[in-house]
Structures are given as structure tokens and as C-alpha cells.
mmCIF file of C-alpha atoms in Angstrom:
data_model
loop_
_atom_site.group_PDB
_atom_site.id
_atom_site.type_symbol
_atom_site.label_atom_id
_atom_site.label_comp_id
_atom_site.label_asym_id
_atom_site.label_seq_id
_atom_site.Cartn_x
_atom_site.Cartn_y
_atom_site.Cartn_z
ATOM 1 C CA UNK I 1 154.570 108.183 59.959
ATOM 2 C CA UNK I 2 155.170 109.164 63.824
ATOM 3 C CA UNK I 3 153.289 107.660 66.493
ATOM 4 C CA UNK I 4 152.479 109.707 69.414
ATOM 5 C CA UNK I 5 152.671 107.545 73.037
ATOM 6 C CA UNK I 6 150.473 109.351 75.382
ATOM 7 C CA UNK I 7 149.896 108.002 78.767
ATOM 8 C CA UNK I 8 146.234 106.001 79.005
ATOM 9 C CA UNK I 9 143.215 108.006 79.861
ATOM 10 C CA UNK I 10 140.011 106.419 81.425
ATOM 11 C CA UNK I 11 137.787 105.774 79.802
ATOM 12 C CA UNK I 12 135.084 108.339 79.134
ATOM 13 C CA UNK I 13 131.869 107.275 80.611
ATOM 14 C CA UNK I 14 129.098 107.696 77.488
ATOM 15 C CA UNK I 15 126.669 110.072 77.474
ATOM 16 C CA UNK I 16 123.517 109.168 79.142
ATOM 17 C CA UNK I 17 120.339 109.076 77.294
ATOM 18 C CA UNK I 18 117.653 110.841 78.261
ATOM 19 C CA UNK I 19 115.481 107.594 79.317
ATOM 20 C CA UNK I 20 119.055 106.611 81.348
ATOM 21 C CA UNK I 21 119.614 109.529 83.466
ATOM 22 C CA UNK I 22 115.911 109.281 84.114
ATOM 23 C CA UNK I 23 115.901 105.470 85.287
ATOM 24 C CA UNK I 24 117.384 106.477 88.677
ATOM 25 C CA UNK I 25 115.086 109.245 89.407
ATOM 26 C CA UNK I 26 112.254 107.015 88.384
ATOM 27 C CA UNK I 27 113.436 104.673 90.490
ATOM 28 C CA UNK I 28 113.901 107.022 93.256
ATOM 29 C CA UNK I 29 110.590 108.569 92.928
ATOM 30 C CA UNK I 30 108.775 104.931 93.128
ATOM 31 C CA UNK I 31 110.664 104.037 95.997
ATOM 32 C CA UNK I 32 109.430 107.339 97.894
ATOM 33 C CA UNK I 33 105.544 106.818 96.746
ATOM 34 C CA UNK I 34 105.893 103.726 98.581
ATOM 35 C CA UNK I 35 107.389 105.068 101.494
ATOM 36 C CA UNK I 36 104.979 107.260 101.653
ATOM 37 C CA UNK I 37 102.015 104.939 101.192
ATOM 38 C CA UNK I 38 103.698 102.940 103.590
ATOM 39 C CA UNK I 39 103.422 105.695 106.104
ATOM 40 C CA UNK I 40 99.924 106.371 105.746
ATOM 41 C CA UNK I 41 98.516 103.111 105.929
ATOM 42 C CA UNK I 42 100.999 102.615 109.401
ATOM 43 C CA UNK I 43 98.739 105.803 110.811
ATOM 44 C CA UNK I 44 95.338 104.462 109.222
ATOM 45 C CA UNK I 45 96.026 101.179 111.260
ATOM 46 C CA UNK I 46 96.919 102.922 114.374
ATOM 47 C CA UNK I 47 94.437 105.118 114.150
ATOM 48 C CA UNK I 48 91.370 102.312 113.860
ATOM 49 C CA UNK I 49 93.040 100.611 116.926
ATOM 50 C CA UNK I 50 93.423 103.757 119.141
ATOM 51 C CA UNK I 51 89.381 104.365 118.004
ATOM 52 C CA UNK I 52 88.449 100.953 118.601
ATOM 53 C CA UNK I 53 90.130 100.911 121.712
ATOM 54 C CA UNK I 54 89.577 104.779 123.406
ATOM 55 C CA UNK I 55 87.167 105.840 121.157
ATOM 56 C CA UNK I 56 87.374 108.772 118.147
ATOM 57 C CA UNK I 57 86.654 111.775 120.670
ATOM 58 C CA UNK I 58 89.164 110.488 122.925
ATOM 59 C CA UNK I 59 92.042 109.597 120.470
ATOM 60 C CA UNK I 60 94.588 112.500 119.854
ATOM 61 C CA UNK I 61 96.818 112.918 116.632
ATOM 62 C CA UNK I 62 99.845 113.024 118.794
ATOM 63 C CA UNK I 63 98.926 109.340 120.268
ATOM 64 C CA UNK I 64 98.343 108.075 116.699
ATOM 65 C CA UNK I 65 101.670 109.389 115.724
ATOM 66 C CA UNK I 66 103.372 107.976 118.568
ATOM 67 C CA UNK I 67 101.322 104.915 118.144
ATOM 68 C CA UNK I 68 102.905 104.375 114.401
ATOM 69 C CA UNK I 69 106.495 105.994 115.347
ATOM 70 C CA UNK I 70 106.818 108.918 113.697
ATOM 71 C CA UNK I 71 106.632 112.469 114.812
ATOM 72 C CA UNK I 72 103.217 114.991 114.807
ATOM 73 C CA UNK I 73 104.616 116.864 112.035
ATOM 74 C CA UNK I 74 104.988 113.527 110.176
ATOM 75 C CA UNK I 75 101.390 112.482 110.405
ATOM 76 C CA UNK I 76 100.136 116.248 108.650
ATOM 77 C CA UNK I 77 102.151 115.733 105.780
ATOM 78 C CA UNK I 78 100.351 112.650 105.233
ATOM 79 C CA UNK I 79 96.323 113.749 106.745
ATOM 80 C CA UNK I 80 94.765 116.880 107.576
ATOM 81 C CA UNK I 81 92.771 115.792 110.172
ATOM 82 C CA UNK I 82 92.203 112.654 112.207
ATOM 83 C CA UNK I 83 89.038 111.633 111.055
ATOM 84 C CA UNK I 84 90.875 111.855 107.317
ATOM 85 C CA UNK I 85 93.623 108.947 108.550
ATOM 86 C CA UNK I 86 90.671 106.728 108.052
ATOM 87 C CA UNK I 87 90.391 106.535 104.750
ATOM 88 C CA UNK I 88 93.897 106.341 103.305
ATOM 89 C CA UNK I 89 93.722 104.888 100.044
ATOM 90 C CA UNK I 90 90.919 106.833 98.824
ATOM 91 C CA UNK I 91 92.919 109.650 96.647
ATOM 92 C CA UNK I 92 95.285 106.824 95.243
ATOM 93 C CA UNK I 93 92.106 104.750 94.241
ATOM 94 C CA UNK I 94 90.741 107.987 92.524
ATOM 95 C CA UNK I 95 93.600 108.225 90.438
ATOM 96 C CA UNK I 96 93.430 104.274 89.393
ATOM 97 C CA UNK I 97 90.156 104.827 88.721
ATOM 98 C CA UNK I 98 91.133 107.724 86.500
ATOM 99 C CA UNK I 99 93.574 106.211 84.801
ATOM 100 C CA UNK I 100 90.933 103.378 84.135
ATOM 101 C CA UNK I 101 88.771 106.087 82.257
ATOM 102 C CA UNK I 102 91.542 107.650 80.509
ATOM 103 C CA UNK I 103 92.990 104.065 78.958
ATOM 104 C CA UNK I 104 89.551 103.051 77.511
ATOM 105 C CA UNK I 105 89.466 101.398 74.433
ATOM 106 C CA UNK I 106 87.423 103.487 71.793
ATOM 107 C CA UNK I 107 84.743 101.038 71.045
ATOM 108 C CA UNK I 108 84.026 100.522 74.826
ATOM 109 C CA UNK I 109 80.375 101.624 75.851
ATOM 110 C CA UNK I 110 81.180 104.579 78.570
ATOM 111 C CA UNK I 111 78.667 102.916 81.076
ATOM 112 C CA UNK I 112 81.096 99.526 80.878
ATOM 113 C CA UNK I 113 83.689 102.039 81.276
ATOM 114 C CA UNK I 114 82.572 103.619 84.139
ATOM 115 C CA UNK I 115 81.257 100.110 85.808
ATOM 116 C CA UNK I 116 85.710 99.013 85.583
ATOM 117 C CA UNK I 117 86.505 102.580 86.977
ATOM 118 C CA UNK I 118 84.673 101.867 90.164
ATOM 119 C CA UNK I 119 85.610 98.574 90.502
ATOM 120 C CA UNK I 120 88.845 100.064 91.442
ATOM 121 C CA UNK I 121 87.089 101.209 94.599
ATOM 122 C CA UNK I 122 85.318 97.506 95.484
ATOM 123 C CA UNK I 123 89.136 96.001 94.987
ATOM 124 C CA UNK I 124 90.349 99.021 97.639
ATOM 125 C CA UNK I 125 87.661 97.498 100.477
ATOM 126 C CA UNK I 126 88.149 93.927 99.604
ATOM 127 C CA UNK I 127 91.580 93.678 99.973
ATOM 128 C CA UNK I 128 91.449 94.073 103.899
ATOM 129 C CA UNK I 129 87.766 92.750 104.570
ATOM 130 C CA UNK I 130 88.474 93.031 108.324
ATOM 131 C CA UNK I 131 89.851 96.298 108.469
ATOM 132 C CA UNK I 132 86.846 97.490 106.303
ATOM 133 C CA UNK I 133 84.534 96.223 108.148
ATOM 134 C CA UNK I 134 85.850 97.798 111.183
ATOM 135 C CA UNK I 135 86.124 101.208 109.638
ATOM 136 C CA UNK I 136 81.858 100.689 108.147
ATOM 137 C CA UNK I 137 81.223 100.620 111.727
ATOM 138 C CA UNK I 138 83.102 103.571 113.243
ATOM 139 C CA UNK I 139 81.381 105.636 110.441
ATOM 140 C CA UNK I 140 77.939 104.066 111.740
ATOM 141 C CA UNK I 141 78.873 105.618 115.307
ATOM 142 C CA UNK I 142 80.728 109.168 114.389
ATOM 143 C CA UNK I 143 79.215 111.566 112.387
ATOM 144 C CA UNK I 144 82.418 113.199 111.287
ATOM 145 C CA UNK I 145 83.887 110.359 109.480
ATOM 146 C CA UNK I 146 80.158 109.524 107.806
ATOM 147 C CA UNK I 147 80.418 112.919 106.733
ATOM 148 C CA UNK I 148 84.338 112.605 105.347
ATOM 149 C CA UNK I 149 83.008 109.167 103.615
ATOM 150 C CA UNK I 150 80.234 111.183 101.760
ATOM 151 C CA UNK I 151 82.484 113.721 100.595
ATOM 152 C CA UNK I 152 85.034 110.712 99.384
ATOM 153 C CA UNK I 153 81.938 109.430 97.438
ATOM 154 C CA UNK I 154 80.983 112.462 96.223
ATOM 155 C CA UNK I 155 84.715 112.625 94.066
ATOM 156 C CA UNK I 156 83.801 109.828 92.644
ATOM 157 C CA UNK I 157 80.666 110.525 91.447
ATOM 158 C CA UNK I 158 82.085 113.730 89.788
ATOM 159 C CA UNK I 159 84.907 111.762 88.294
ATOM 160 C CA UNK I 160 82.404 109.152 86.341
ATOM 161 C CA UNK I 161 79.737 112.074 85.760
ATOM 162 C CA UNK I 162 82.363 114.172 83.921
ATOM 163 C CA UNK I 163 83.394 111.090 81.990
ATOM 164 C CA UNK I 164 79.792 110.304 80.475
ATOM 165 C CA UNK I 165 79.219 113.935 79.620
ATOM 166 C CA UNK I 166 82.454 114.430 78.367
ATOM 167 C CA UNK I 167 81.018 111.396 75.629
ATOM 168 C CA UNK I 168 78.186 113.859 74.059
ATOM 169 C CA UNK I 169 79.238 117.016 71.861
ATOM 170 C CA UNK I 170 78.513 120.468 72.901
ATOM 171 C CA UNK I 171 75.647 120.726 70.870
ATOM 172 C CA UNK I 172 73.845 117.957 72.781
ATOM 173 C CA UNK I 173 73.935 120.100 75.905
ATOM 174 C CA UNK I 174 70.137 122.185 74.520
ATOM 175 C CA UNK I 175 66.742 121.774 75.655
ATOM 176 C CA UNK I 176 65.066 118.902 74.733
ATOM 177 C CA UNK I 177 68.212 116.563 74.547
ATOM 178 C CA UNK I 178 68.166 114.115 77.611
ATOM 179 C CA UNK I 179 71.557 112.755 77.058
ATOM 180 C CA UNK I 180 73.507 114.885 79.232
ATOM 181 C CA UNK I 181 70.421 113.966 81.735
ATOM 182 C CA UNK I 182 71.091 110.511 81.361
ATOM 183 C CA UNK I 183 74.921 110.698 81.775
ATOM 184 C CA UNK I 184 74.422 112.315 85.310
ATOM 185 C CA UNK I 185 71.837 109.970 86.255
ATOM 186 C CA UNK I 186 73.557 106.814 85.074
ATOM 187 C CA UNK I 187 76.410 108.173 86.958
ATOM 188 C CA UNK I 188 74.749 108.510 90.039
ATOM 189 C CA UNK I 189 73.299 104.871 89.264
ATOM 190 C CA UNK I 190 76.808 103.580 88.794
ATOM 191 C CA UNK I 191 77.764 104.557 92.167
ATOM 192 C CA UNK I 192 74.760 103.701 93.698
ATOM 193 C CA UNK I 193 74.766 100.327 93.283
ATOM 194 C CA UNK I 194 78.425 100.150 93.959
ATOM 195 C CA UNK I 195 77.566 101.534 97.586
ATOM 196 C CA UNK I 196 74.707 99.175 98.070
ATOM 197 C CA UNK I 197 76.832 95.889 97.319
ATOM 198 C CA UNK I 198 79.656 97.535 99.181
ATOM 199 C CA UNK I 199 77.132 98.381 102.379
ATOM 200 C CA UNK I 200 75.527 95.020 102.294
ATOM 201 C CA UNK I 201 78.874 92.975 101.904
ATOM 202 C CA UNK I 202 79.983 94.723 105.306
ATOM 203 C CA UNK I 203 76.948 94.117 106.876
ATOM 204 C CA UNK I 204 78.345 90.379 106.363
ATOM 205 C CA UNK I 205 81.107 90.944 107.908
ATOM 206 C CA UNK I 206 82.849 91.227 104.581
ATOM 207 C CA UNK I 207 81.626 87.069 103.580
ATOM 208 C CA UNK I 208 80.860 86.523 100.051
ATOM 209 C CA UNK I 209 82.096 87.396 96.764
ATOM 210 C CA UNK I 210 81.418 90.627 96.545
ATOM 211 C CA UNK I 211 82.674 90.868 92.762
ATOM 212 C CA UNK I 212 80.241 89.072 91.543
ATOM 213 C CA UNK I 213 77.682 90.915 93.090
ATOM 214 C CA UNK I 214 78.780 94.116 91.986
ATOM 215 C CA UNK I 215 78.778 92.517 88.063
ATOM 216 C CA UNK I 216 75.065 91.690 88.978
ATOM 217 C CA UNK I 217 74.534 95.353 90.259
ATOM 218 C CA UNK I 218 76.367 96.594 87.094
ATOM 219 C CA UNK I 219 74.175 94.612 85.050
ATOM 220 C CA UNK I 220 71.023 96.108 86.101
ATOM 221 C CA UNK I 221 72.414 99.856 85.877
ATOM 222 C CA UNK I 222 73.323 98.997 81.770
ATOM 223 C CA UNK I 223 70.314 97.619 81.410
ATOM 224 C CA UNK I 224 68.287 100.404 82.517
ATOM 225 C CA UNK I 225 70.632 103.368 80.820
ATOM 226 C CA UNK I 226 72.955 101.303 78.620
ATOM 227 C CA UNK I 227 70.858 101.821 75.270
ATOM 228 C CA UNK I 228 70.363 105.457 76.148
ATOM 229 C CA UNK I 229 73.030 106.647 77.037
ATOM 230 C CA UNK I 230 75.800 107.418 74.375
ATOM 231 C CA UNK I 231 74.407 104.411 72.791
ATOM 232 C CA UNK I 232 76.072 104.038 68.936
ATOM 233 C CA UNK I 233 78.910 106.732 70.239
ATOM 234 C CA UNK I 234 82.133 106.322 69.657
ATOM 235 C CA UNK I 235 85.195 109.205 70.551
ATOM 236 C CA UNK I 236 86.392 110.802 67.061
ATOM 237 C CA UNK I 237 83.750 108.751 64.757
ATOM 238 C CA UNK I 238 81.296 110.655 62.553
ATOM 239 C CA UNK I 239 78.034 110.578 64.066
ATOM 240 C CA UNK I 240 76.610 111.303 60.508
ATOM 241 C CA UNK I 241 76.861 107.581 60.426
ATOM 242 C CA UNK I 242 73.892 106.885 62.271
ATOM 243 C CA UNK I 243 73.454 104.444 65.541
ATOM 244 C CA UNK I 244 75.565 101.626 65.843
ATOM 245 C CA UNK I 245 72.460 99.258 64.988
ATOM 246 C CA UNK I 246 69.004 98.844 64.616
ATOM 247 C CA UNK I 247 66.271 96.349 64.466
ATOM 248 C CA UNK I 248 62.902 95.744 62.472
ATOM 249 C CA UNK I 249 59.816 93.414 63.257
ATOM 250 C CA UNK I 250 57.753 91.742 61.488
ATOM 251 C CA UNK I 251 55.553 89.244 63.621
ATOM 252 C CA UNK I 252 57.667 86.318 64.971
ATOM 253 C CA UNK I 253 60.801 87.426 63.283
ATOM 254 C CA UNK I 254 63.651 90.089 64.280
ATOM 255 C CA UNK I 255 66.172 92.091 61.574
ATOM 256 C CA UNK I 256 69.086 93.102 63.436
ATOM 257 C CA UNK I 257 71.534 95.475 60.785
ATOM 258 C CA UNK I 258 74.258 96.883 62.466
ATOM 259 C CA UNK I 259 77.225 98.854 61.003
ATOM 260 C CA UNK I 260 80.819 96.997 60.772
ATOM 261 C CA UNK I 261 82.896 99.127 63.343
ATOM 262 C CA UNK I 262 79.861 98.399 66.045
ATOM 263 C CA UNK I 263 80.731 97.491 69.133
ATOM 264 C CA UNK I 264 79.215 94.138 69.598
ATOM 265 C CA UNK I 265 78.464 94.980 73.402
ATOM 266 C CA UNK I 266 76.113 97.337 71.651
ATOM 267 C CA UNK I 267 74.428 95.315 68.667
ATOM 268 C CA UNK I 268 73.663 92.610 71.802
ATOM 269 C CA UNK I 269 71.903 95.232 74.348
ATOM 270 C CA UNK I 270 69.844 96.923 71.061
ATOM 271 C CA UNK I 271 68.486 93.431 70.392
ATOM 272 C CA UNK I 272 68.283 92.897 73.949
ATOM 273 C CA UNK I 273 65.869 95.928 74.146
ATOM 274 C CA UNK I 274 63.746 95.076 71.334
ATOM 275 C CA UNK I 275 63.192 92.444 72.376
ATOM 276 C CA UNK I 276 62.273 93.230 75.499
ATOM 277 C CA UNK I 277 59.743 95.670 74.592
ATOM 278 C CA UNK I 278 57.853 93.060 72.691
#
């Protein structure tokens, strides 16, 4: 038997997997979103202090740029528009809020869905009470930016109203079926009340916990639409199974039969209702 001496190679560096050669990237990629979000929230802050200080109609985009260090072109990569470096969280909070809907556990009622999505949106505000309060009251004074915070609102809206409908099968979109009605309505309620705890927590100079005012709020809005509205629906269930529960009366006494995959959010607000009503 010969033996072959060969001089030693290096070693060969293995392959990279897949998930690997995609760590640095990812890594990469997450250190840029930050950047960036860094970025936009330097303008946003120089922006409210050049308003609060000058005034909207007299603050350029070339002072808030300068104001934050970076270059005009820099600040419209990041905002259209002045009035727009505002409100700089607001498409990153519509994406949470997204991804809020999208994770939702099957048996979840879509209302209680919809109710976390937009808490996304109270957590955006309360995280810098002050600066929230100041930017409530530059709104108050310039008609441009309470127009830009309608329109922000008004995503929303068609983010949770597209959620509920998307909960009811074509077929349910006829005359005579109110469900679809009920989805855009309780979507409208949903952000309603978010906007009235949000208004009236500013108004307070951001004081109070405004959580627990918003579950309050919440409350009311499933209340009114939560037995309506998809009520016994569940994504990919046969609906040839009938509503989640049900309940008889016969003088003092309440039967409450509910099938065993039923959300037990549900079975509570059916009895809830019935006994409500008598």
C-alpha cells in the first residue's frame, strides 16, 4: 500500500445553509429598519420643536433637516411633506396592527380581534404622552395636519373593516343579510371609541391609564355588536353546524347548550344577551 504525502490544504469552509447565509442579511436588514426609524423619529422631534417654536407656516423642510443633521434629500426619503413628519410611526403601527389580525387564533371572536389590533395604535400615543400631547394640539391649530390625521385614521378603519367582512362568506354579501352591515359598522365603532379615549386622555394632558379605559370603551362596542356580528363563526369550520350556542327559558330558569369547539368568549356574551333581554 503507498501513501501519498501531499502538502496540507485549508480547510474548506462548509457550505452554508440556506437559513446561514441568510442570518447576516437578516441581520443587516434589521439593523437598517432601525436606522431608518431612527431617522424619522430624529425629524418628527425636530419638526414639533421648530412648530412649537416658529410655527407650521413658518417652519421649512430644509430647517427641519438641518435641525436633525441630515441633508434635504435625506428627509424625502423618509416624508413627503412636512405636515407628514408629524406622524411618524403611523405606517409601522399599521403593519403591527396587521400582523395582530393576521396571527389570530381561530376561535377568537373578530370584534376581540379587532379591539387588540387597535390597541397597537393606543400603545403608539402612550409611549411618549408628552410628545402626543403636543402633536393633539398642533392638529387643533392647523388644518393640514387635522386633515393628514383623518386620512391616518381612515387606514385604519379600512384595515379592521376588511378584517370583519373578510369573516362572512360570499354568499352573505345579498339583500336582506345585515352581517356585512354590521362588520362595517362595528368597525367604525371599534375605532370610534378608540379616538374618543385617545382625544379625552390628551385633553388630560396624557394623565390616567388610558388602557383601561380603552378595555371599558371596548367593552361597550362588543356588547352592542359582539352577538351579531360573526357570532358562532369560526375561519374553515362548517357553518352547517349551527351557532356556537343557544339558550331556552322557562320562567326563573336559563338552558344554556353550547357546542364543544365554542369559544367560551361566545357561550358567556349569548347568555349575557339573554339575559339581558329578560
Amino acid at each position: 500500500m503507498q501513501y501519498v504525502h501531499t502538502m496540507p490544504q485549508p480547510a474548506k469552509a462548509p457550505r452554508a445553509t440556506p437559513a446561514a447565509s441568510d442570518a447576516p442579511e437578516s441581520t443587516a436588514s434589521g439593523r437598517a429598519a432601525a436606522q431608518r426609524l431612527k431617522i424619522r423619529r430624529e425629524l418628527a422631534a425636530a419638526a414639533m420643536e421648530l412648530f412649537a417654536a416658529k410655527g407650521y407656516e413658518a417652519t421649512t423642510v430644509d430647517e427641519i433637516a438641518g435641525a436633525a443633521g441630515v441633508a434635504r434629500r435625506t428627509f424625502f426619503r423618509h416624508f413627503r411633506s412636512k405636515e407628514e413628519a408629524i406622524f411618524p410611526d403611523h405606517d409601522d403601527t399599521l403593519v403591527r396592527a396587521e400582523e395582530v389580525l393576521n396571527a389570530a387564533p381561530a376561535h377568537e371572536h373578530p370584534l376581540d380581534t379587532v379591539c387588540r389590533g387597535i390597541k397597537e395604535v393606543m400603545k403608539m400615543y402612550a409611549a411618549k404622552p408628552a410628545v402626543s400631547v403636543a402633536r393633539y394640539k398642533l392638529t387643533r391649530e392647523v388644518p393640514t395636519l387635522r386633515e393628514a390625521e383623518i386620512a391616518s385614521v381612515a387606514r385604519y378603519e379600512r384595515l379592521f373593516t376588511r378584517y370583519l367582512l373578510g369573516h362572512f362568506d360570499e354568499r352573505d354579501h345579498e339583500v336582506g343579510n345585515d352581517d356585512p352591515l354590521l362588520a362595517e359598522v362595528a368597525a367604525s365603532a371599534v375605532v370610534t371609541a378608540h379616538n374618543h379615549v385617545l382625544r379625552r386622555w390628551l385633553r388630560a394632558d396624557g394623565r390616567g391609564d388610558v388602557m383601561t379605559q380603552l378595555d371599558h370603551a371596548f367593552a361597550i362596542v362588543r356588547d352592542t355588536f359582539g352577538t351579531g356580528i360573526g357570532a358562532g363563526r369560526v375561519a374553515g369550520t362548517d357553518a352547517s353546524k349551527g351557532p356556537a350556542a343557544s339558550v331556552t327559558g322557562d320562567g326563573e330558569v336559563l338552558v344554556a347548550v353550547a357546542r364543544t369547539d365554542a369559544p367560551l368568549d361566545e357561550v358567556m356574551r349569548t347568555i349575557q344577551q339573554a339575559l339581558k333581554v329578560r
